[in-house]
Coordinates of C-alpha atoms (C1' of nucleotides) in Angstrom, one line a residue:
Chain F
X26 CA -101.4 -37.1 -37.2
X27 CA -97.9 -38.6 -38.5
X28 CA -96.9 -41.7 -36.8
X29 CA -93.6 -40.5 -36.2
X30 CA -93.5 -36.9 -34.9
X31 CA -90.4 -35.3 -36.2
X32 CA -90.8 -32.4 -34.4
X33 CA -89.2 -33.8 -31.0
X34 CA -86.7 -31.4 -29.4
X35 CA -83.9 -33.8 -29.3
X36 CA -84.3 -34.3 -33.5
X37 CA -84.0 -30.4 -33.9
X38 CA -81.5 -29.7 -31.6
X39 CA -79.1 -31.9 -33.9
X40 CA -80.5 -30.5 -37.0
X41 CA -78.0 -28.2 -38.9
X42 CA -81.1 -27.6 -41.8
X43 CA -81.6 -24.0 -40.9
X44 CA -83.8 -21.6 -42.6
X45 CA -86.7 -24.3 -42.9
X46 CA -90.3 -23.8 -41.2
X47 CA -90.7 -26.1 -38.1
X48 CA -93.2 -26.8 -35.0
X49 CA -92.0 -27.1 -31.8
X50 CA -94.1 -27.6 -28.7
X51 CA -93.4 -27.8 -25.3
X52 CA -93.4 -26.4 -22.0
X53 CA -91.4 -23.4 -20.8
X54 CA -88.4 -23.2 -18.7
X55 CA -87.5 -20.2 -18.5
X56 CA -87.8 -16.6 -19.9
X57 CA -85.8 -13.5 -20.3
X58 CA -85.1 -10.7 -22.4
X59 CA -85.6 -7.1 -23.0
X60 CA -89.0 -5.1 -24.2
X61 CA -88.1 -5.7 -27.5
X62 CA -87.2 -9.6 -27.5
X63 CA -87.3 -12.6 -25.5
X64 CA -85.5 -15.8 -25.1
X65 CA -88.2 -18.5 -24.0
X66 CA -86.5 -21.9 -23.4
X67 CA -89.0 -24.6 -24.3
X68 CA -88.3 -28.2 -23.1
X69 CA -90.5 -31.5 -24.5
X70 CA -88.9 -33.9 -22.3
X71 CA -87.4 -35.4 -25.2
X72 CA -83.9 -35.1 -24.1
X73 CA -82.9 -33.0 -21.4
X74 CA -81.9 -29.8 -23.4
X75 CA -84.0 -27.0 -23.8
X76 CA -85.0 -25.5 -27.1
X77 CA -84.7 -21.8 -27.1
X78 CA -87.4 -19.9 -28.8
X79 CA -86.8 -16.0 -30.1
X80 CA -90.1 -14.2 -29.5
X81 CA -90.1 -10.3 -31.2
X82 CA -92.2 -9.2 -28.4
X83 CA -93.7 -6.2 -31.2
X84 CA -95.2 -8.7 -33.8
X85 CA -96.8 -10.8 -30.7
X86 CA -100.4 -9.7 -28.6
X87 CA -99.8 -8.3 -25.3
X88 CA -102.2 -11.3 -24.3
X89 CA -99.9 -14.0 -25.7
X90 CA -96.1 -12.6 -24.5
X91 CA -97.9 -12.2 -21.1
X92 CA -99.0 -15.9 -20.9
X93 CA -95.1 -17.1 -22.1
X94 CA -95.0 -17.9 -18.4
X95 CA -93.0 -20.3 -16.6
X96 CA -94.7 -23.9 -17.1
X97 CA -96.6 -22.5 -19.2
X98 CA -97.0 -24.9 -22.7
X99 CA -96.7 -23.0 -25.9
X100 CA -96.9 -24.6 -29.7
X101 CA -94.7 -22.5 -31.9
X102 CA -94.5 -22.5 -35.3
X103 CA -91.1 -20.7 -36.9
X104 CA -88.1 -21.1 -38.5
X105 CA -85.3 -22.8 -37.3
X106 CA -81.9 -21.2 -37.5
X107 CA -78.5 -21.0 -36.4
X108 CA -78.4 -19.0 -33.1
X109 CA -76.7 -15.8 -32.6
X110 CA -75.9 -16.5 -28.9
X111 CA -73.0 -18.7 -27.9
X112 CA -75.0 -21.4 -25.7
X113 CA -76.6 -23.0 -28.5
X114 CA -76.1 -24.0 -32.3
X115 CA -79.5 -23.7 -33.3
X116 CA -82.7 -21.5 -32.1
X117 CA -86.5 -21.1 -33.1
X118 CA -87.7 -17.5 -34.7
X119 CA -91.0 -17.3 -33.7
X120 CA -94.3 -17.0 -35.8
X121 CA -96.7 -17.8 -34.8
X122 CA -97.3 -18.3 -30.9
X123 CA -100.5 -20.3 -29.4
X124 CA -100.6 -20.7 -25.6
X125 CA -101.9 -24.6 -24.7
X126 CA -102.1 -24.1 -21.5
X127 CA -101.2 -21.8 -19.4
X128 CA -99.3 -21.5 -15.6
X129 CA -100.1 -18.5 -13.2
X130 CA -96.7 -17.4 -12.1
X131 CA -98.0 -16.4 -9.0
X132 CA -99.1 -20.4 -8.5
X133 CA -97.0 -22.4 -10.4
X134 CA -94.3 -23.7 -8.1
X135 CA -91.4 -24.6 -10.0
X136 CA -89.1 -22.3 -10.8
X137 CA -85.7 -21.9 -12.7
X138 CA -83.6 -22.9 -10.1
X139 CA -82.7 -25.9 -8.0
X140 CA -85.2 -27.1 -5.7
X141 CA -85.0 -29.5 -2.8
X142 CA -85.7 -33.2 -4.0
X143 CA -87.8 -33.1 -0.7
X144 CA -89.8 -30.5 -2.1
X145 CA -89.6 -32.0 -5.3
X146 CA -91.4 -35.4 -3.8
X147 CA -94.1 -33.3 -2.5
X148 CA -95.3 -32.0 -6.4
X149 CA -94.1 -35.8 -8.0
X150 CA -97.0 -34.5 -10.2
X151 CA -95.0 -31.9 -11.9
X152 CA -91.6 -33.2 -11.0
X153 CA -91.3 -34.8 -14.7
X154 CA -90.8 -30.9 -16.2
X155 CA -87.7 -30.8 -13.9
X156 CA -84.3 -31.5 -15.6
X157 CA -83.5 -34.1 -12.8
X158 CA -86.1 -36.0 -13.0
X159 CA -86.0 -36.0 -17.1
X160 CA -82.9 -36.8 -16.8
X161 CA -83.7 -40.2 -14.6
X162 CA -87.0 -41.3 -16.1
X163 CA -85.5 -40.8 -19.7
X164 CA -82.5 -43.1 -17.9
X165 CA -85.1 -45.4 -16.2
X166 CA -86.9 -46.4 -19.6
X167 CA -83.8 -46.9 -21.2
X168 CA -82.4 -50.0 -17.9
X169 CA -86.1 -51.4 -18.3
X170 CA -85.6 -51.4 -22.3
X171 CA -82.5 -52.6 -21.7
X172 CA -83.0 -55.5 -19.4
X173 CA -85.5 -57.0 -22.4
X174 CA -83.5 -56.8 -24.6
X175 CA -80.6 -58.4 -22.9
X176 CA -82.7 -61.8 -22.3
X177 CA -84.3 -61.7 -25.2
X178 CA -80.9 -61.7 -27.1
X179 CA -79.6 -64.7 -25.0
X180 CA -83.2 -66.8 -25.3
X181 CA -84.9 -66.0 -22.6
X182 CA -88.8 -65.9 -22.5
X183 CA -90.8 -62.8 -20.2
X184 CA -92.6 -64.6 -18.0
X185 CA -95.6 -63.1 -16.1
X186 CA -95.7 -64.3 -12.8
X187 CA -98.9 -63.0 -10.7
X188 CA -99.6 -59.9 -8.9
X189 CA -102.6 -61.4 -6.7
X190 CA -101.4 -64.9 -5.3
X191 CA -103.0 -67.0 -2.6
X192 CA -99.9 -68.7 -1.6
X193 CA -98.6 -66.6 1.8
X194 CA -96.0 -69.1 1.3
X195 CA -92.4 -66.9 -0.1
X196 CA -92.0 -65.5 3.2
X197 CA -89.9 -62.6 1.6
X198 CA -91.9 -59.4 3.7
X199 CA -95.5 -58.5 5.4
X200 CA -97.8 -58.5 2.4
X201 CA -101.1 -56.9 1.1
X202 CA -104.6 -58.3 1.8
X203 CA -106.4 -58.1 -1.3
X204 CA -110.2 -58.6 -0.7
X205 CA -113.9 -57.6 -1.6
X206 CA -114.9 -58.5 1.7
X207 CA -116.6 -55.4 3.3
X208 CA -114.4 -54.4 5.6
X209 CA -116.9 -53.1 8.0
X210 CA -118.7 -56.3 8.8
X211 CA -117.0 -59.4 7.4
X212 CA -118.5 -62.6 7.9
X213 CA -117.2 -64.6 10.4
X214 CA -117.7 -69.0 10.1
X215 CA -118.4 -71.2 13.0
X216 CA -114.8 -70.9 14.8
X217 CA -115.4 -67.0 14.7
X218 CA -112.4 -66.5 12.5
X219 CA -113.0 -64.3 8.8
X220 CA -114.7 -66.4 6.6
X221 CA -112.7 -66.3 3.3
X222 CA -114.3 -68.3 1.4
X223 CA -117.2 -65.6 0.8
X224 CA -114.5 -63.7 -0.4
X225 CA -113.3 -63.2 -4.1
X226 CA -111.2 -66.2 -4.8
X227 CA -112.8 -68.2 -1.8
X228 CA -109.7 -68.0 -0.1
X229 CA -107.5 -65.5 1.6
X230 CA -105.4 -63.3 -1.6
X231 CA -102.6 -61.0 -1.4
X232 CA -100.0 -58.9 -3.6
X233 CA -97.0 -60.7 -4.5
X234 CA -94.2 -60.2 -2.8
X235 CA -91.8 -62.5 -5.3
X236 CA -92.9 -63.7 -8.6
X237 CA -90.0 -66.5 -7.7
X238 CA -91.8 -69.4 -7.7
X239 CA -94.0 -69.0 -10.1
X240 CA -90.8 -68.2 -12.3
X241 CA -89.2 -71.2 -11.7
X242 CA -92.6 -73.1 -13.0
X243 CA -91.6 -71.3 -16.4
X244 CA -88.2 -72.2 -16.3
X245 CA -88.7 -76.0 -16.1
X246 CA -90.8 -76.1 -18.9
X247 CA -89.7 -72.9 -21.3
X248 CA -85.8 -73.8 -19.8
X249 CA -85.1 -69.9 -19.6
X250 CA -87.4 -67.4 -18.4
X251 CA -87.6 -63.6 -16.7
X252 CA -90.0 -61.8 -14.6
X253 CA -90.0 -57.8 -14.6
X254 CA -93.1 -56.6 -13.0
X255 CA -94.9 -54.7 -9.8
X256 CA -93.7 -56.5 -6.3
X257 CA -95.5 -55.4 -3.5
X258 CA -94.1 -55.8 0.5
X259 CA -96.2 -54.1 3.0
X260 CA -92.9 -53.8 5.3
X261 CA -93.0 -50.9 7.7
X262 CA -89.9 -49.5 6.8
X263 CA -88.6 -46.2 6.2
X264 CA -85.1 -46.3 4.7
X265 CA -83.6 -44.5 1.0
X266 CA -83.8 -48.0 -0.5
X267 CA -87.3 -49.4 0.3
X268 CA -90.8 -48.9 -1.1
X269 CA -93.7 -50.5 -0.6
X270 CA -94.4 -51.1 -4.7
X271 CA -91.6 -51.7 -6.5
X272 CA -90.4 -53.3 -9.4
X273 CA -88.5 -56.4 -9.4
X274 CA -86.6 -58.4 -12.3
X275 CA -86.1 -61.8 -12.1
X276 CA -84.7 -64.5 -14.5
X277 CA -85.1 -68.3 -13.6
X278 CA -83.0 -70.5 -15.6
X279 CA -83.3 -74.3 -16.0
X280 CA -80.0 -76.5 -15.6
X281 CA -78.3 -73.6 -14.2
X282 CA -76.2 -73.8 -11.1
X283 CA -74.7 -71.5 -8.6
X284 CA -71.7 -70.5 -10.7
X285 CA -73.5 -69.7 -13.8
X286 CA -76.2 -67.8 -12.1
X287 CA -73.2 -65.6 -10.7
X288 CA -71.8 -65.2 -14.4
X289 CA -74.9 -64.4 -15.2
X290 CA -75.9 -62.2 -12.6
X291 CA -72.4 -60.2 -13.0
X292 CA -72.6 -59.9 -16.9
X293 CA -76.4 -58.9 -16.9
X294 CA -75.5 -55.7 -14.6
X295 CA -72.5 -54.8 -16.8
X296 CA -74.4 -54.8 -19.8
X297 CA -77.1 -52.9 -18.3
X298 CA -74.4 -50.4 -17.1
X299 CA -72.9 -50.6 -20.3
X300 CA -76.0 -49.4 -22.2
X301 CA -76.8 -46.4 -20.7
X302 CA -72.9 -45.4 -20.5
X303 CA -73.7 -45.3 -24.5
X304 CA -77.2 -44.4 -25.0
X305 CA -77.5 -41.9 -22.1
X306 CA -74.5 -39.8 -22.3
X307 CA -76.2 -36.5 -22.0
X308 CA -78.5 -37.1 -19.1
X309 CA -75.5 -39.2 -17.5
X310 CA -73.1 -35.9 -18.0
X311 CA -76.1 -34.0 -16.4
X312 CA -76.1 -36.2 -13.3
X313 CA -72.6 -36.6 -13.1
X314 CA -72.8 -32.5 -12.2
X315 CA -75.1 -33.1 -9.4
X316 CA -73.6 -35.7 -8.0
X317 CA -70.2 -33.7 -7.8
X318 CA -72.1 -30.4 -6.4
X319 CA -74.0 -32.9 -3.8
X320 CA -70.9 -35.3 -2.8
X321 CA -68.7 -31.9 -2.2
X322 CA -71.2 -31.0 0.7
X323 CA -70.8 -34.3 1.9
X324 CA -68.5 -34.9 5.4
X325 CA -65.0 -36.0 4.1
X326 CA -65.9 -40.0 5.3
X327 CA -69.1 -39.9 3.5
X328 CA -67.5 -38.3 0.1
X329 CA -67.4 -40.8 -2.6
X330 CA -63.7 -40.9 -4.0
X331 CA -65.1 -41.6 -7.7
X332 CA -67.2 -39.3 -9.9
X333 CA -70.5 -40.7 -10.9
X334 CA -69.6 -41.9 -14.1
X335 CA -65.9 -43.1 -13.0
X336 CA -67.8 -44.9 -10.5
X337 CA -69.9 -46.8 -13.4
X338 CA -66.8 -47.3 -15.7
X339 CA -64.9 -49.4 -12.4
X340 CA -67.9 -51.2 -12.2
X341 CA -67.6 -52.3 -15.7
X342 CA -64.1 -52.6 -16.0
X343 CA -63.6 -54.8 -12.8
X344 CA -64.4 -58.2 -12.3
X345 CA -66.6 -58.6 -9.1
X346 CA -65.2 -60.0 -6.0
X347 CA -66.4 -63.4 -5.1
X348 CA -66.0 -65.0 -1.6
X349 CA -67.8 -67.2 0.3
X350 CA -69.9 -66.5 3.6
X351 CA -67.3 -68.0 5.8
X352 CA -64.2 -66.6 4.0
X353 CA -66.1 -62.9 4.3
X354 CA -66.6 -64.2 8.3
X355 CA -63.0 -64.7 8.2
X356 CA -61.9 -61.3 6.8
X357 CA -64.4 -59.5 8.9
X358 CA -63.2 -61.0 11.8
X359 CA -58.9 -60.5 10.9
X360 CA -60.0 -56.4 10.7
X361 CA -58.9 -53.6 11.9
X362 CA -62.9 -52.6 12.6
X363 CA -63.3 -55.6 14.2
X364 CA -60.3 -55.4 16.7
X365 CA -61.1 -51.9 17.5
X366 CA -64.6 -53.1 18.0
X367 CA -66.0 -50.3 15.4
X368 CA -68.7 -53.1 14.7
X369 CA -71.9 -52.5 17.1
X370 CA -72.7 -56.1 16.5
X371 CA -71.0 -59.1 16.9
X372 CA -69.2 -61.1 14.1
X373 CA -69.1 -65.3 14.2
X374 CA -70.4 -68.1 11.5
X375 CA -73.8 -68.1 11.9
X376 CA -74.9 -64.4 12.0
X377 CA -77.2 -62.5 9.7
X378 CA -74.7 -60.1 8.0
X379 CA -75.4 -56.3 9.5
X380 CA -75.2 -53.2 7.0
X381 CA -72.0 -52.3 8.7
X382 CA -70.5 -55.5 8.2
X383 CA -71.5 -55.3 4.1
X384 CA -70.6 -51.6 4.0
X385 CA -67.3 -52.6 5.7
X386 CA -66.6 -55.7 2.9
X387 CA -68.3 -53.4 -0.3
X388 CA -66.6 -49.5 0.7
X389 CA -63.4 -50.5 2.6
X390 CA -62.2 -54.0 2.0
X391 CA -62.6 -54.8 -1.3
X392 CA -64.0 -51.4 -2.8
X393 CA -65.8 -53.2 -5.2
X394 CA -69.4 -55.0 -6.4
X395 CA -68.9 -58.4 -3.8
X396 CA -70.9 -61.2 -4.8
X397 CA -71.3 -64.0 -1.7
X398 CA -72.4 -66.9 -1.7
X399 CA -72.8 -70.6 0.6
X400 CA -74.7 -69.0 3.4
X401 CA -75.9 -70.4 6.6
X402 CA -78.7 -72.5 5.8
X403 CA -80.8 -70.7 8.9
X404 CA -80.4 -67.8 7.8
X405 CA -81.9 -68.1 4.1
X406 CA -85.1 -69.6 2.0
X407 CA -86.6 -72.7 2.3
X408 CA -86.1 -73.2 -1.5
X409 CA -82.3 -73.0 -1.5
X410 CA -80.4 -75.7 -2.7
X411 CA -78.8 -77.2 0.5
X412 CA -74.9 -77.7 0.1
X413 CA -72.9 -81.4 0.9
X414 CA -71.9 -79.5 4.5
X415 CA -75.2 -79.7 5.9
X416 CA -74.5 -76.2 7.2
X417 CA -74.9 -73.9 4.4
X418 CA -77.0 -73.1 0.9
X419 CA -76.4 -72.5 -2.2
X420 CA -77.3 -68.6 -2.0
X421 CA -75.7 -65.4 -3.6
X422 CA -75.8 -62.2 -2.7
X423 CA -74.2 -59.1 -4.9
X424 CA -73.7 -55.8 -2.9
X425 CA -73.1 -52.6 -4.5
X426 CA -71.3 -49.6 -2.8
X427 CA -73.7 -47.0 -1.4
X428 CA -76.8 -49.5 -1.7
X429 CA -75.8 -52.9 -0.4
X430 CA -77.7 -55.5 -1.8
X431 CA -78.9 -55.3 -4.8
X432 CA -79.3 -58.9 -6.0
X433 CA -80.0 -61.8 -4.0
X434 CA -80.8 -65.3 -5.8
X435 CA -79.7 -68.7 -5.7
X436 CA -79.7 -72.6 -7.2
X437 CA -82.8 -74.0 -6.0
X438 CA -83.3 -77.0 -4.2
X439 CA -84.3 -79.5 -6.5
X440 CA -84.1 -82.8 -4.4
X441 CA -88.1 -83.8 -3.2
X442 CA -87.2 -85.1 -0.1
X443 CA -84.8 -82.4 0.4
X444 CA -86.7 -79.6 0.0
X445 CA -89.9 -81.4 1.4
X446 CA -88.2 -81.2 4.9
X447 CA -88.2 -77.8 4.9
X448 CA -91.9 -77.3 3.7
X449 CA -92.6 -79.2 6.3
X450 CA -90.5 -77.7 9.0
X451 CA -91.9 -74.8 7.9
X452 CA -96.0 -75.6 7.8
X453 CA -95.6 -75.0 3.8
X454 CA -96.3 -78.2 2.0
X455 CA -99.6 -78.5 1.7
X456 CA -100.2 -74.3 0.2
X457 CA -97.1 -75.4 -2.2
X458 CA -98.5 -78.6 -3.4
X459 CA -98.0 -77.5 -7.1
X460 CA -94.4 -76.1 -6.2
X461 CA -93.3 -79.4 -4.9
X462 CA -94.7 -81.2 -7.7
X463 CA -92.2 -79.6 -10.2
X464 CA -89.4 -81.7 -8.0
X465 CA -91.4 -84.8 -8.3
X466 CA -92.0 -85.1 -11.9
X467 CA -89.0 -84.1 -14.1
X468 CA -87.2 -82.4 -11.6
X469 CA -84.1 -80.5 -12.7
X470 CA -81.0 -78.4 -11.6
X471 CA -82.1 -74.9 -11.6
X472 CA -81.2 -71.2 -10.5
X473 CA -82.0 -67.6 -10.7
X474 CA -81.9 -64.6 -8.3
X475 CA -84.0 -61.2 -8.1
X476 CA -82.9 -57.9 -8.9
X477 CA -84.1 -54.5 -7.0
X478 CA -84.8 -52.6 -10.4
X479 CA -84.8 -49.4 -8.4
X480 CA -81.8 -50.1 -6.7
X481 CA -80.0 -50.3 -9.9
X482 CA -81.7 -47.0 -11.2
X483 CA -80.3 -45.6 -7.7
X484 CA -76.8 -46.9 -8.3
X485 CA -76.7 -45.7 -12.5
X486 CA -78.2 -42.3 -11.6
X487 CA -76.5 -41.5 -8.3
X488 CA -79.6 -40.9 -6.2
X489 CA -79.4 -41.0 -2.7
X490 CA -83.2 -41.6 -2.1
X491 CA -85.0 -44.6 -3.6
X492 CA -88.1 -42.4 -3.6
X493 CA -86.8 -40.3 -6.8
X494 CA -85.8 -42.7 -8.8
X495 CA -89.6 -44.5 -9.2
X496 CA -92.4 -42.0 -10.8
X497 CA -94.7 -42.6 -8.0
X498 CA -93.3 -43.3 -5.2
X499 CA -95.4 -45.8 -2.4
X500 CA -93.9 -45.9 0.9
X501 CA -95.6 -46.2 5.0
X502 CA -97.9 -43.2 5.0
X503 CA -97.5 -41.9 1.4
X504 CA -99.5 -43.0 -1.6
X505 CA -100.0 -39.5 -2.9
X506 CA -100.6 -39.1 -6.9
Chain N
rU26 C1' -91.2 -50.3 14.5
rC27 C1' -86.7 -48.1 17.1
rC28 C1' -82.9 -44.0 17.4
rU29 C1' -81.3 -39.0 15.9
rC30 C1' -82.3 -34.3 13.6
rA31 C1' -85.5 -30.8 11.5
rG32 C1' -90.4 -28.0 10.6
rU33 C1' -89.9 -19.5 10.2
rA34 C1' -92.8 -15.9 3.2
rG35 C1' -94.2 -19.9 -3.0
rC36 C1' -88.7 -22.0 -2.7
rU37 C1' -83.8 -22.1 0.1
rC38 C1' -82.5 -20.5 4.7
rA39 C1' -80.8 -16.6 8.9
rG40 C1' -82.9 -15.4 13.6
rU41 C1' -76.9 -15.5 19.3
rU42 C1' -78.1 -16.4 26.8
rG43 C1' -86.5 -16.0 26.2
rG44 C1' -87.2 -9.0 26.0
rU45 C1' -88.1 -3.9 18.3
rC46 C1' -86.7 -11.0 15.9
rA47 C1' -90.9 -11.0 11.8
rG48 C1' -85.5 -11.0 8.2
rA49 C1' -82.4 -12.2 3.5
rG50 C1' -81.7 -14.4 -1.3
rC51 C1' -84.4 -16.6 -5.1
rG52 C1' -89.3 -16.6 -7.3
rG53 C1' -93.9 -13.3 -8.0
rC54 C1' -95.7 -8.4 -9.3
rG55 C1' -94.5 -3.1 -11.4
rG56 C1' -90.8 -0.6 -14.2
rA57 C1' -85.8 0.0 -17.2
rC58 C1' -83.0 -2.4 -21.2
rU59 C1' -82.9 -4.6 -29.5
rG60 C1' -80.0 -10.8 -28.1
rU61 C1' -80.3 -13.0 -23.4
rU62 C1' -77.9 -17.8 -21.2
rA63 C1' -80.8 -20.0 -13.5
rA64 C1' -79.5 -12.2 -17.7
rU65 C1' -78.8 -7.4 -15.3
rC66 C1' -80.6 -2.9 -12.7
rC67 C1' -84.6 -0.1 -9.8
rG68 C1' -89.0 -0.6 -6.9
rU69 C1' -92.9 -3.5 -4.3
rA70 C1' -96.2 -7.1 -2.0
rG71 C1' -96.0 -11.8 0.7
rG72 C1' -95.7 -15.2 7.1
rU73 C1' -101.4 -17.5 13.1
rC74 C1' -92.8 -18.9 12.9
rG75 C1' -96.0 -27.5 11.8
rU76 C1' -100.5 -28.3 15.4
rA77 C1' -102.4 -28.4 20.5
rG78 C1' -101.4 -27.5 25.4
rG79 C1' -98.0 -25.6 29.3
rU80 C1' -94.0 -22.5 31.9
rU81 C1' -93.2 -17.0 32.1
rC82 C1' -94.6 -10.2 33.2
rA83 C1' -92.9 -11.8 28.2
rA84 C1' -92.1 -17.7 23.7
rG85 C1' -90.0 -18.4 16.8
rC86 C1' -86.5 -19.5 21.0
rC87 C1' -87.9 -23.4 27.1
rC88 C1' -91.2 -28.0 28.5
rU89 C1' -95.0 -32.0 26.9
rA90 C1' -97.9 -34.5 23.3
rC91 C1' -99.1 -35.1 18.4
rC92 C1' -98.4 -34.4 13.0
rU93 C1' -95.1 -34.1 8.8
rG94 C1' -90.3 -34.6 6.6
rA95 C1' -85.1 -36.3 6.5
rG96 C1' -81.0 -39.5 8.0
rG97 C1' -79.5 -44.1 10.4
rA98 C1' -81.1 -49.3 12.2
rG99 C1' -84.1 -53.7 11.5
rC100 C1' -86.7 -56.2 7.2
rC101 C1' -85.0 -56.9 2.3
rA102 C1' -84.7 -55.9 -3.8

RNA sequence: UCCUCAGUAGCUCAGUUGGUCAGAGCGGCGGACUGUUAAUCCGUAGGUCGUAGGUUCAAGCCCUACCUGAGGAGCCA
């Protein structure tokens, strides 16, 4: 066993050594030909091309050309050469076939063609062997890869916030209970109420639904720090850019205020942008065609003007908008949507911006990434720094066309007595008695902000549907696989 | 959770006002073809029409409930 297989698809497909003995194994995608030959495309997931293999159906067992099946995964050991056909530079001659597993045709439910990503969600066991779904994953490794490397280039520390946490206290979504109680009979104490502490931790646990504050711990201490982990939010909600389990990046930085955690915010995405524009051309090119094919079927008002890869490259090339919560009040209100009354709900200062109202700013005002910031103070965390108006918080939101938000964040509030008021207000204080205590000793400017990492896999791949863009997806009523 | 739409063969879908309406393409299977490119050509087998009730002489089609899926809203990343 070599530590480095050098056998991967993707290494012989750019190989222009022909006439040398190789090994190629993978599974197959298709299969045609005549009685006398056939062309059996292999694919190893290592990039999204296929391989294709040149069986001589006469030097091969019955038994083995019949089991060259669709699915089906074949090693084959032959020589590589330049290909007759006109598709493809290179090919495999055949030598010796073994069959490593094989796929009943009359079962096997993919087939070379386009299936439904509906359909596709229903088999997420075998959905990896589709080109799609290569094509995303292979794209999805390479953001995650991506997003370490950027902070680990600029200083910053992974930070591993927890996954179970006994503070109910972010107040971000519904959460998970996690217990070893038996759920059948749990003990009740005096007042009749579940008796936690015969449970576990001795106290009541749950799935995180923010590593935040935990983050920010890191941060005063390591200065600059990032989470990228397993967020859990047991919301009942059934939209194409919410899961119940899903991964969420967020970097906490010490001395850090609003403005820089914009810069930073805005030159994080563009480099991740920026990365798989270079290191994912292929699968990118691949997408692009889909996206084209599916935005033509589209209704003229829902077709994106840009191409899927234009679309990334404006991104990159533009600087973000960047207005403030009351000037975005203002320009919603001076609109044409607004003095038709197209908006179903009302626009004033103090209002919980509505999807239509972002869609409106992102797809028709400014047609670009917007980045807002200084919200109503009611309307946001207790942990936001609170601005000299008394009225609003230091709070940013970026929205991206097609998916809305897909970073929210802000400077914390790093004033005791400030930030106490609203523990209190809120019933918090005591459960966030080590929180607080980062403000009271050492206390220091700080900010960061959260990103959706499936949101941005959504926006790079084109994806309509959060569920294909995560391998497994978790969502009300599904936890299949 | 709310609103809207959909559920017919393995997949994608057609099925007109209830009355030969159980259909097509792809895939599968059988056959033809010495180099194909989701190959082509010929032949063939697949379906309690999501589930349960109801209306009717008669239901894939109408009504009710439920299940599942999709899209939108809310929540947010």
């Amino acid at each position: 066993m070599t530590i480095m297989k050098q056998n991967a698809i993707r290494h012989l497909l750019q190989s222009t050594d022909f006439d040398r003995p190789v090994v190629v194994q993978g599974w197959v995608r298709n299969r045609r030909g005549s009685k006398s030959v056939a062309f059996v495309h292999l694919n190893d997931g290592s990039c999204l091309a296929n391989i294709q293999v040149v069986v001589n159906v006469e030097e091969f067992a019955e038994e083995i050309i019949k089991k060259i099946a669709v699915g089906a995964c074949l090693e084959v050991e032959g020589k590589l050469l330049a290909s007759q056909g006109s598709e493809q530079a290179c090919e495999v001659l055949a030598e010796k076939l073994v069959i490593l597993g094989e796929a009943d045709p009359e079962k096997y439910p993919l087939q070379p063609k386009a299936h439904s990503l509906e359909f596709l969600r229903e088999i997420a066991h075998l959905r990896p062997r589709t080109a799609t779904f290569g094509a995303i994953f292979r794209i999805r490794h390479h953001l995650g890869f991506a997003v370490h490397q950027y902070f680990h280039e600029r200083g910053f520390f992974y930070w591993q916030s927890p996954i179970i946490t006994a503070s109910d206290a972010e107040g971000a979504g519904e959460t998970f209970r996690v217990t070893t109680l038996p759920l059948a009979q749990m003990p009740k104490n005096e007042t009749g109420a579940i008796d936690f502490t015969q449970d576990f931790f001795g106290r009541e646990a749950n799935l995180t639904v923010s590593g935040q504050l935990e983050a920010e711990l890191g941060a005063l201490g390591l200065g600059l720090v990032y989470t990228f982990g397993p967020t859990f939010r047991a919301e009942n909600s059934n939209t194409t850019r919410h899961l119940a389990e899903f991964w969420m990046i967020e970097p906490e930085m010490a001395f850090y205020d609003a403005k820089d955690n914009q810069d930073l915010a805005e030159d994080f995405l563009k480099y991740l942008i920026r990365f798989v524009l270079t290191h994912c051309s292929e699968d990118l090119a691949f997408l692009e065609e889909r996206f084209q094919k599916e935005n033509s079927q589209k209704k003229k008002e829902e077709q994106s003007e840009m191409g899927l890869i234009e679309k990334l490259r404006f991104v990159l090339e533009n600087e973000f908008v960047r207005i403030s919560y009351t000037e975005a009040i203002d320009i919603l209100q001076a609109s044409p949507y607004h003095k038709k009354k197209k908006f179903k709900f009302e626009v004033k200062w103090g209002i919980d911006l509505q999807s239509e109202h972002e869609r409106y700013l992102v797809e028709k005002h400014f047609r670009k990434p917007v980045i807002l910031f200084d919200y109503p103070k009611e309307i946001k965390a207790f942990y936001m720094k609170q601005n000299e108006d008394g009225k609003t918080v230091r709070a940013m939101d970026i929205l991206f066309p097609g998916i809305g938000e897909i970073v929210g964040g802000s400077q914390r509030e790093e004033v005791l007595e400030k930030l106490q008021a609203r523990t209190d207000a809120l019933g918090l204080t005591q459960n966030l008695w080590w929180y607080l205590e980062t403000r009271r000793f050492g206390t220091a400017p700080h900010s960061g902000f959260g990103l959706g990492f499936e949101r941005l896999v959504q926006f790079v791949t084109g994806m309509g549907n959060i569920r294909d863009v995560i391998p497994y997806p978790r969502s009300p009523q599904s936890a299949d696989f």
